[in-house]
């Protein structure tokens, strides 16, 4: 049975979205064809919503999948643009590299309440492009409670993509309850909401069922995106989103998958994570943290220290 679509403003999206960082060159060694096959497999299960970003460098993988599908998926991408020109360049890049006429959603990437006013020119350009049908909806992604509250007040913003998980991993300025209260305010203002980092950047993988069920119980999410890198993970997540228990075979495949701690390129070498690792598995070298995988026990304590969400269990 396929997932049933839900409304996100003018868009019809699946309640489970494909977080495509997991199939990007930044986080995966999958070749374009393998990534595209996974997106098509997910499409057959009803997943028509893909979340990407300009910095994920995975537009070629998405384009390859688009060419195999009967209809266009709803694609959300993200830009760091401040100016109108930069916003226009980001949207044009997405349309050109994905070979599409209209992008589902364009988000201002990784915003805070302090950075958002500085992106107003880009936001205005995006809102104008939405009016011309070049984009379906406009919004922002954030790890911050204060930013969700700020975004709720902007009429130009249709969609908010906040970080939310039951443990609060990665929330910059509050608890899961604080974030929930802010999201409720934004929802009451009519914003579409889709959650990120439901599994806490992979750190909740041992409690994945509990973490997903927790998010599904919250009343204000239209959708939630989860990174997936195997067909078993897709089947597992689809089953949970449909209210079923995953089969034993799928459960074994997901739980038995080899995992490791991945450090993203945007690490700034602050060293906060190094202090958190009792295993001595993190060292600073060349201005970035390096992971000694042979010592890492995948506890995820280090991830919680990294405000930039550089450390993920994948
Ligand atoms: S906390 Fe994050 S930014 Fe700082 S060194 Fe660790 S991974 Fe890099
Ligand atoms: S996941 Fe745990 S063991 Fe591995 S590097 Fe992070 S803190 Fe250390």
mmCIF file of C-alpha atoms and ligand atoms in Angstrom:
data_model
loop_
_atom_site.group_PDB
_atom_site.id
_atom_site.type_symbol
_atom_site.label_atom_id
_atom_site.label_comp_id
_atom_site.label_asym_id
_atom_site.label_seq_id
_atom_site.Cartn_x
_atom_site.Cartn_y
_atom_site.Cartn_z
ATOM 1 C CA UNK A 1 0.000 0.000 0.000
ATOM 2 C CA UNK A 2 1.322 3.433 -0.950
ATOM 3 C CA UNK A 3 1.522 6.343 1.479
ATOM 4 C CA UNK A 4 -1.394 8.741 1.133
ATOM 5 C CA UNK A 5 -0.506 12.302 0.189
ATOM 6 C CA UNK A 6 -1.203 15.256 2.482
ATOM 7 C CA UNK A 7 -1.482 18.993 1.760
ATOM 8 C CA UNK A 8 1.387 21.380 2.375
ATOM 9 C CA UNK A 9 -0.028 24.717 1.204
ATOM 10 C CA UNK A 10 -0.637 24.316 -2.536
ATOM 11 C CA UNK A 11 1.457 21.123 -2.681
ATOM 12 C CA UNK A 12 0.470 17.487 -2.203
ATOM 13 C CA UNK A 13 3.308 15.667 -0.458
ATOM 14 C CA UNK A 14 3.894 12.347 1.243
ATOM 15 C CA UNK A 15 3.894 12.445 5.060
ATOM 16 C CA UNK A 16 7.313 10.766 4.898
ATOM 17 C CA UNK A 17 9.865 12.691 2.875
ATOM 18 C CA UNK A 18 13.179 11.409 1.526
ATOM 19 C CA UNK A 19 16.071 13.268 3.173
ATOM 20 C CA UNK A 20 18.517 13.094 0.293
ATOM 21 C CA UNK A 21 21.683 14.108 2.160
ATOM 22 C CA UNK A 22 21.970 10.371 2.854
ATOM 23 C CA UNK A 23 22.463 9.674 -0.864
ATOM 24 C CA UNK A 24 24.656 12.692 -1.576
ATOM 25 C CA UNK A 25 28.419 12.584 -2.210
ATOM 26 C CA UNK A 26 28.842 14.374 1.165
ATOM 27 C CA UNK A 27 27.604 11.377 3.088
ATOM 28 C CA UNK A 28 27.510 8.361 0.836
ATOM 29 C CA UNK A 29 29.604 6.446 -1.633
ATOM 30 C CA UNK A 30 26.532 5.511 -3.707
ATOM 31 C CA UNK A 31 26.926 6.283 -7.402
ATOM 32 C CA UNK A 32 24.217 8.357 -9.117
ATOM 33 C CA UNK A 33 22.414 5.300 -10.467
ATOM 34 C CA UNK A 34 22.166 3.651 -7.061
ATOM 35 C CA UNK A 35 20.856 6.837 -5.465
ATOM 36 C CA UNK A 36 18.310 7.272 -8.260
ATOM 37 C CA UNK A 37 17.181 3.656 -7.871
ATOM 38 C CA UNK A 38 16.529 4.253 -4.172
ATOM 39 C CA UNK A 39 14.471 7.374 -4.937
ATOM 40 C CA UNK A 40 12.445 5.394 -7.491
ATOM 41 C CA UNK A 41 11.965 2.534 -5.028
ATOM 42 C CA UNK A 42 10.685 5.060 -2.477
ATOM 43 C CA UNK A 43 8.439 6.626 -5.137
ATOM 44 C CA UNK A 44 6.788 3.234 -5.663
ATOM 45 C CA UNK A 45 5.972 3.215 -1.935
ATOM 46 C CA UNK A 46 4.305 6.621 -2.252
ATOM 47 C CA UNK A 47 7.218 8.880 -1.242
ATOM 48 C CA UNK A 48 6.904 11.840 -3.621
ATOM 49 C CA UNK A 49 8.623 14.443 -1.415
ATOM 50 C CA UNK A 50 12.420 14.917 -1.578
ATOM 51 C CA UNK A 51 14.385 17.269 0.632
ATOM 52 C CA UNK A 52 17.724 18.463 -0.703
ATOM 53 C CA UNK A 53 19.952 21.571 -0.584
ATOM 54 C CA UNK A 54 22.306 23.302 -2.952
ATOM 55 C CA UNK A 55 25.262 22.301 -0.769
ATOM 56 C CA UNK A 56 24.355 18.587 -0.849
ATOM 57 C CA UNK A 57 25.701 18.447 -4.430
ATOM 58 C CA UNK A 58 23.210 15.722 -5.331
ATOM 59 C CA UNK A 59 21.120 17.375 -8.056
ATOM 60 C CA UNK A 60 22.546 14.954 -10.703
ATOM 61 C CA UNK A 61 21.276 11.982 -8.659
ATOM 62 C CA UNK A 62 17.840 13.550 -8.304
ATOM 63 C CA UNK A 63 17.728 14.422 -12.018
ATOM 64 C CA UNK A 64 18.536 10.831 -12.907
ATOM 65 C CA UNK A 65 15.576 9.655 -10.791
ATOM 66 C CA UNK A 66 13.236 12.339 -12.165
ATOM 67 C CA UNK A 67 13.870 11.057 -15.686
ATOM 68 C CA UNK A 68 12.689 7.571 -14.674
ATOM 69 C CA UNK A 69 9.482 8.691 -12.929
ATOM 70 C CA UNK A 70 6.044 9.204 -14.501
ATOM 71 C CA UNK A 71 5.436 12.498 -12.636
ATOM 72 C CA UNK A 72 7.527 15.158 -10.952
ATOM 73 C CA UNK A 73 8.179 14.696 -7.244
ATOM 74 C CA UNK A 74 7.847 17.687 -4.910
ATOM 75 C CA UNK A 75 11.405 18.841 -4.331
ATOM 76 C CA UNK A 76 12.432 21.156 -1.504
ATOM 77 C CA UNK A 77 15.872 22.718 -1.844
ATOM 78 C CA UNK A 78 17.779 25.230 0.267
ATOM 79 C CA UNK A 79 19.917 28.282 -0.361
ATOM 80 C CA UNK A 80 22.168 30.486 1.769
ATOM 81 C CA UNK A 81 21.321 33.523 -0.413
ATOM 82 C CA UNK A 82 21.186 36.995 1.144
ATOM 83 C CA UNK A 83 20.503 38.976 -2.010
ATOM 84 C CA UNK A 84 17.939 38.835 -4.793
ATOM 85 C CA UNK A 85 20.654 37.953 -7.310
ATOM 86 C CA UNK A 86 21.932 35.080 -5.199
ATOM 87 C CA UNK A 87 18.395 33.760 -4.636
ATOM 88 C CA UNK A 88 17.729 33.920 -8.383
ATOM 89 C CA UNK A 89 20.992 32.074 -9.070
ATOM 90 C CA UNK A 90 20.089 29.319 -6.585
ATOM 91 C CA UNK A 91 16.652 28.797 -8.089
ATOM 92 C CA UNK A 92 18.029 28.818 -11.629
ATOM 93 C CA UNK A 93 20.725 26.316 -10.675
ATOM 94 C CA UNK A 94 18.104 23.988 -9.187
ATOM 95 C CA UNK A 95 15.848 24.258 -12.252
ATOM 96 C CA UNK A 96 18.753 23.774 -14.671
ATOM 97 C CA UNK A 97 20.550 20.966 -12.819
ATOM 98 C CA UNK A 98 17.334 19.117 -12.045
ATOM 99 C CA UNK A 99 15.970 19.826 -15.542
ATOM 100 C CA UNK A 100 12.617 21.029 -14.218
ATOM 101 C CA UNK A 101 10.527 24.170 -14.833
ATOM 102 C CA UNK A 102 9.252 24.734 -11.325
ATOM 103 C CA UNK A 103 10.748 23.894 -7.939
ATOM 104 C CA UNK A 104 8.363 22.680 -5.207
ATOM 105 C CA UNK A 105 9.870 24.597 -2.277
ATOM 106 C CA UNK A 106 12.910 26.844 -1.803
ATOM 107 C CA UNK A 107 14.050 27.338 1.787
ATOM 108 C CA UNK A 108 16.535 29.752 3.298
ATOM 109 C CA UNK A 109 19.052 27.320 4.761
ATOM 110 C CA UNK A 110 19.966 27.070 8.480
ATOM 111 C CA UNK A 111 18.410 30.284 9.695
ATOM 112 C CA UNK A 112 18.368 31.814 13.169
ATOM 113 C CA UNK A 113 16.254 34.679 14.488
ATOM 114 C CA UNK A 114 19.349 36.887 14.131
ATOM 115 C CA UNK A 115 20.270 35.893 10.555
ATOM 116 C CA UNK A 116 16.749 35.961 9.095
ATOM 117 C CA UNK A 117 16.358 39.774 8.773
ATOM 118 C CA UNK A 118 19.596 39.870 6.770
ATOM 119 C CA UNK A 119 18.072 37.511 4.172
ATOM 120 C CA UNK A 120 14.986 39.673 3.601
ATOM 121 C CA UNK A 121 16.018 40.695 0.091
ATOM 122 C CA UNK A 122 16.432 37.039 -0.915
ATOM 123 C CA UNK A 123 13.141 36.146 0.781
ATOM 124 C CA UNK A 124 11.308 38.885 -1.122
ATOM 125 C CA UNK A 125 12.757 37.640 -4.410
ATOM 126 C CA UNK A 126 11.641 34.081 -3.610
ATOM 127 C CA UNK A 127 8.136 35.248 -2.678
ATOM 128 C CA UNK A 128 7.919 37.109 -5.998
ATOM 129 C CA UNK A 129 9.115 33.988 -7.874
ATOM 130 C CA UNK A 130 6.416 32.001 -6.107
ATOM 131 C CA UNK A 131 3.851 34.452 -7.475
ATOM 132 C CA UNK A 132 5.116 33.716 -10.995
ATOM 133 C CA UNK A 133 4.914 29.940 -10.511
ATOM 134 C CA UNK A 134 8.673 29.382 -10.566
ATOM 135 C CA UNK A 135 8.499 28.035 -6.996
ATOM 136 C CA UNK A 136 5.525 26.389 -5.284
ATOM 137 C CA UNK A 137 6.282 27.592 -1.763
ATOM 138 C CA UNK A 138 8.906 29.566 0.197
ATOM 139 C CA UNK A 139 10.307 28.952 3.646
ATOM 140 C CA UNK A 140 13.294 28.298 5.849
ATOM 141 C CA UNK A 141 15.076 25.527 7.718
ATOM 142 C CA UNK A 142 16.260 26.043 11.272
ATOM 143 C CA UNK A 143 17.618 24.365 14.391
ATOM 144 C CA UNK A 144 16.379 27.229 16.569
ATOM 145 C CA UNK A 145 13.216 27.718 18.637
ATOM 146 C CA UNK A 146 13.551 31.521 18.419
ATOM 147 C CA UNK A 147 13.785 31.318 14.637
ATOM 148 C CA UNK A 148 10.577 29.287 14.352
ATOM 149 C CA UNK A 149 8.829 31.996 16.382
ATOM 150 C CA UNK A 150 10.352 34.732 14.209
ATOM 151 C CA UNK A 151 9.452 32.935 10.956
ATOM 152 C CA UNK A 152 5.849 32.589 12.118
ATOM 153 C CA UNK A 153 5.536 36.377 11.838
ATOM 154 C CA UNK A 154 6.716 36.621 8.207
ATOM 155 C CA UNK A 155 3.829 36.573 5.716
ATOM 156 C CA UNK A 156 6.285 35.700 2.916
ATOM 157 C CA UNK A 157 7.047 32.353 4.564
ATOM 158 C CA UNK A 158 4.772 29.420 3.703
ATOM 159 C CA UNK A 159 6.798 26.539 5.100
ATOM 160 C CA UNK A 160 9.061 25.992 8.120
ATOM 161 C CA UNK A 161 11.421 23.017 8.311
ATOM 162 C CA UNK A 162 12.429 22.839 11.994
ATOM 163 C CA UNK A 163 14.729 20.386 13.695
ATOM 164 C CA UNK A 164 12.674 18.227 16.037
ATOM 165 C CA UNK A 165 13.239 14.915 17.779
ATOM 166 C CA UNK A 166 12.140 13.387 21.072
ATOM 167 C CA UNK A 167 15.573 13.865 22.688
ATOM 168 C CA UNK A 168 16.083 17.439 21.483
ATOM 169 C CA UNK A 169 19.384 16.503 19.805
ATOM 170 C CA UNK A 170 20.577 19.519 17.816
ATOM 171 C CA UNK A 171 18.052 22.104 19.035
ATOM 172 C CA UNK A 172 20.178 25.212 19.634
ATOM 173 C CA UNK A 173 18.154 27.090 22.168
ATOM 174 C CA UNK A 174 15.723 24.915 24.052
ATOM 175 C CA UNK A 175 14.120 21.581 24.785
ATOM 176 C CA UNK A 176 11.822 19.484 22.570
ATOM 177 C CA UNK A 177 8.924 21.005 24.518
ATOM 178 C CA UNK A 178 10.144 24.542 23.727
ATOM 179 C CA UNK A 179 10.424 23.665 20.049
ATOM 180 C CA UNK A 180 6.979 22.034 20.098
ATOM 181 C CA UNK A 181 5.446 25.190 21.586
ATOM 182 C CA UNK A 182 7.099 27.372 18.920
ATOM 183 C CA UNK A 183 5.955 25.058 16.122
ATOM 184 C CA UNK A 184 2.403 25.199 17.488
ATOM 185 C CA UNK A 185 2.535 29.017 17.221
ATOM 186 C CA UNK A 186 3.768 28.799 13.613
ATOM 187 C CA UNK A 187 1.105 26.229 12.734
ATOM 188 C CA UNK A 188 -1.594 28.476 14.167
ATOM 189 C CA UNK A 189 -0.295 31.188 11.812
ATOM 190 C CA UNK A 190 -0.967 28.857 8.883
ATOM 191 C CA UNK A 191 2.610 27.735 8.164
ATOM 192 C CA UNK A 192 3.241 24.331 6.631
ATOM 193 C CA UNK A 193 5.636 22.362 8.832
ATOM 194 C CA UNK A 194 7.903 19.436 8.031
ATOM 195 C CA UNK A 195 10.340 18.018 10.541
ATOM 196 C CA UNK A 196 14.059 17.356 10.161
ATOM 197 C CA UNK A 197 16.428 15.145 12.146
ATOM 198 C CA UNK A 198 13.670 12.991 13.570
ATOM 199 C CA UNK A 199 16.387 10.442 14.449
ATOM 200 C CA UNK A 200 18.740 13.077 15.883
ATOM 201 C CA UNK A 201 21.296 12.845 13.093
ATOM 202 C CA UNK A 202 21.324 9.046 13.468
ATOM 203 C CA UNK A 203 22.079 9.182 17.203
ATOM 204 C CA UNK A 204 18.632 7.738 18.029
ATOM 205 C CA UNK A 205 18.983 4.819 15.623
ATOM 206 C CA UNK A 206 18.723 2.257 18.424
ATOM 207 C CA UNK A 207 15.365 3.842 19.384
ATOM 208 C CA UNK A 208 14.212 4.555 15.846
ATOM 209 C CA UNK A 209 10.696 3.144 16.238
ATOM 210 C CA UNK A 210 10.090 5.154 19.390
ATOM 211 C CA UNK A 211 11.526 8.303 17.799
ATOM 212 C CA UNK A 212 9.372 8.026 14.667
ATOM 213 C CA UNK A 213 6.219 7.186 16.613
ATOM 214 C CA UNK A 214 6.881 10.201 18.831
ATOM 215 C CA UNK A 215 6.981 12.544 15.839
ATOM 216 C CA UNK A 216 3.887 10.965 14.288
ATOM 217 C CA UNK A 217 1.962 11.720 17.488
ATOM 218 C CA UNK A 218 2.656 15.462 17.244
ATOM 219 C CA UNK A 219 -0.319 17.232 15.659
ATOM 220 C CA UNK A 220 1.450 20.009 13.753
ATOM 221 C CA UNK A 221 3.725 18.160 11.310
ATOM 222 C CA UNK A 222 2.512 17.874 7.736
ATOM 223 C CA UNK A 223 5.498 15.690 6.910
ATOM 224 C CA UNK A 224 8.841 14.563 8.287
ATOM 225 C CA UNK A 225 11.951 13.863 6.244
ATOM 226 C CA UNK A 226 14.304 11.020 7.087
ATOM 227 C CA UNK A 227 17.568 10.129 5.411
ATOM 228 C CA UNK A 228 17.479 6.644 3.906
ATOM 229 C CA UNK A 229 20.231 4.725 2.188
ATOM 230 C CA UNK A 230 18.834 1.200 1.718
ATOM 231 C CA UNK A 231 15.545 -0.287 0.486
ATOM 232 C CA UNK A 232 15.110 -1.910 3.908
ATOM 233 C CA UNK A 233 15.216 1.517 5.594
ATOM 234 C CA UNK A 234 12.574 2.774 3.168
ATOM 235 C CA UNK A 235 10.331 -0.239 3.911
ATOM 236 C CA UNK A 236 10.938 0.179 7.635
ATOM 237 C CA UNK A 237 9.974 3.868 7.664
ATOM 238 C CA UNK A 238 6.985 3.421 5.344
ATOM 239 C CA UNK A 239 5.614 0.663 7.603
ATOM 240 C CA UNK A 240 5.885 2.902 10.663
ATOM 241 C CA UNK A 241 4.297 5.863 8.874
ATOM 242 C CA UNK A 242 1.412 3.584 7.911
ATOM 243 C CA UNK A 243 1.003 2.512 11.530
ATOM 244 C CA UNK A 244 2.368 -1.027 11.021
ATOM 245 C CA UNK A 245 5.229 -2.848 12.670
ATOM 246 C CA UNK A 246 8.064 -3.520 10.207
ATOM 247 C CA UNK A 247 8.461 -7.219 9.371
ATOM 248 C CA UNK A 248 11.133 -9.209 11.197
ATOM 249 C CA UNK A 249 13.141 -9.503 8.015
ATOM 250 C CA UNK A 250 13.156 -5.713 7.469
ATOM 251 C CA UNK A 251 13.903 -5.122 11.137
ATOM 252 C CA UNK A 252 16.904 -7.455 10.974
ATOM 253 C CA UNK A 253 18.212 -5.786 7.826
ATOM 254 C CA UNK A 254 17.910 -2.289 9.314
ATOM 255 C CA UNK A 255 19.363 -3.233 12.676
ATOM 256 C CA UNK A 256 22.127 -5.292 11.096
ATOM 257 C CA UNK A 257 23.331 -2.552 8.751
ATOM 258 C CA UNK A 258 26.922 -1.429 9.209
ATOM 259 C CA UNK A 259 26.980 2.088 10.686
ATOM 260 C CA UNK A 260 29.718 4.557 11.397
ATOM 261 C CA UNK A 261 30.204 8.118 12.611
ATOM 262 C CA UNK A 262 30.451 10.519 9.683
ATOM 263 C CA UNK A 263 32.053 13.953 10.077
ATOM 264 C CA UNK A 264 30.814 16.540 7.592
ATOM 265 C CA UNK A 265 33.190 18.795 5.659
ATOM 266 C CA UNK A 266 31.803 21.927 7.277
ATOM 267 C CA UNK A 267 33.443 21.031 10.664
ATOM 268 C CA UNK A 268 35.119 24.190 12.003
ATOM 269 C CA UNK A 269 37.525 22.410 14.346
ATOM 270 C CA UNK A 270 36.170 23.988 17.560
ATOM 271 C CA UNK A 271 36.988 20.795 19.491
ATOM 272 C CA UNK A 272 33.809 20.700 21.608
ATOM 273 C CA UNK A 273 33.012 17.180 20.432
ATOM 274 C CA UNK A 274 36.502 15.922 21.336
ATOM 275 C CA UNK A 275 35.881 16.672 25.024
ATOM 276 C CA UNK A 276 32.625 14.700 24.907
ATOM 277 C CA UNK A 277 34.189 11.461 23.685
ATOM 278 C CA UNK A 278 35.256 9.193 26.503
ATOM 279 C CA UNK A 279 36.599 6.658 23.992
ATOM 280 C CA UNK A 280 39.333 8.879 22.595
ATOM 281 C CA UNK A 281 37.843 8.354 19.142
ATOM 282 C CA UNK A 282 38.030 12.006 18.062
ATOM 283 C CA UNK A 283 41.197 13.983 17.348
ATOM 284 C CA UNK A 284 41.762 17.427 15.863
ATOM 285 C CA UNK A 285 43.966 17.322 12.801
ATOM 286 C CA UNK A 286 44.357 19.861 10.034
ATOM 287 C CA UNK A 287 41.729 22.192 11.495
ATOM 288 C CA UNK A 288 38.978 19.546 11.560
ATOM 289 C CA UNK A 289 38.033 16.694 13.805
ATOM 290 C CA UNK A 290 38.944 13.202 12.592
ATOM 291 C CA UNK A 291 37.122 10.033 13.674
ATOM 292 C CA UNK A 292 39.089 6.936 14.712
ATOM 293 C CA UNK A 293 36.406 4.471 13.746
ATOM 294 C CA UNK A 294 38.138 1.536 15.440
ATOM 295 C CA UNK A 295 37.581 3.253 18.816
ATOM 296 C CA UNK A 296 34.091 4.656 18.229
ATOM 297 C CA UNK A 297 31.202 2.847 19.966
ATOM 298 C CA UNK A 298 28.485 4.911 18.214
ATOM 299 C CA UNK A 299 27.121 6.377 21.440
ATOM 300 C CA UNK A 300 26.365 9.716 19.746
ATOM 301 C CA UNK A 301 27.464 11.844 22.719
ATOM 302 C CA UNK A 302 29.768 13.885 20.502
ATOM 303 C CA UNK A 303 26.956 14.778 18.070
ATOM 304 C CA UNK A 304 25.056 16.516 20.815
ATOM 305 C CA UNK A 305 27.965 18.918 21.336
ATOM 306 C CA UNK A 306 28.186 20.007 17.717
ATOM 307 C CA UNK A 307 25.959 22.985 17.006
ATOM 308 C CA UNK A 308 26.739 22.620 13.302
ATOM 309 C CA UNK A 309 25.418 19.037 13.234
ATOM 310 C CA UNK A 310 28.648 17.826 11.610
ATOM 311 C CA UNK A 311 28.630 14.440 13.322
ATOM 312 C CA UNK A 312 26.062 11.883 12.250
ATOM 313 C CA UNK A 313 25.720 8.164 12.646
ATOM 314 C CA UNK A 314 25.015 6.908 9.123
HETATM 315 S S1 LIG B 1 31.915 20.192 17.535
HETATM 316 FE FE1 LIG B 1 31.414 20.118 15.342
HETATM 317 S S2 LIG B 1 32.477 21.876 14.465
HETATM 318 FE FE2 LIG B 1 33.393 21.510 16.475
HETATM 319 S S3 LIG B 1 35.164 20.157 16.033
HETATM 320 FE FE3 LIG B 1 33.419 18.843 16.542
HETATM 321 S S4 LIG B 1 32.508 18.316 14.550
HETATM 322 FE FE4 LIG B 1 33.825 20.095 14.229
HETATM 323 S S1 LIG B 2 29.889 8.394 18.833
HETATM 324 FE FE1 LIG B 2 30.610 8.174 20.976
HETATM 325 S S2 LIG B 2 32.455 6.913 20.825
HETATM 326 FE FE2 LIG B 2 32.008 7.640 18.755
HETATM 327 S S3 LIG B 2 33.248 9.482 18.559
HETATM 328 FE FE3 LIG B 2 31.221 10.141 19.260
HETATM 329 S S4 LIG B 2 31.373 10.220 21.510
HETATM 330 FE FE4 LIG B 2 33.127 9.050 20.738
#
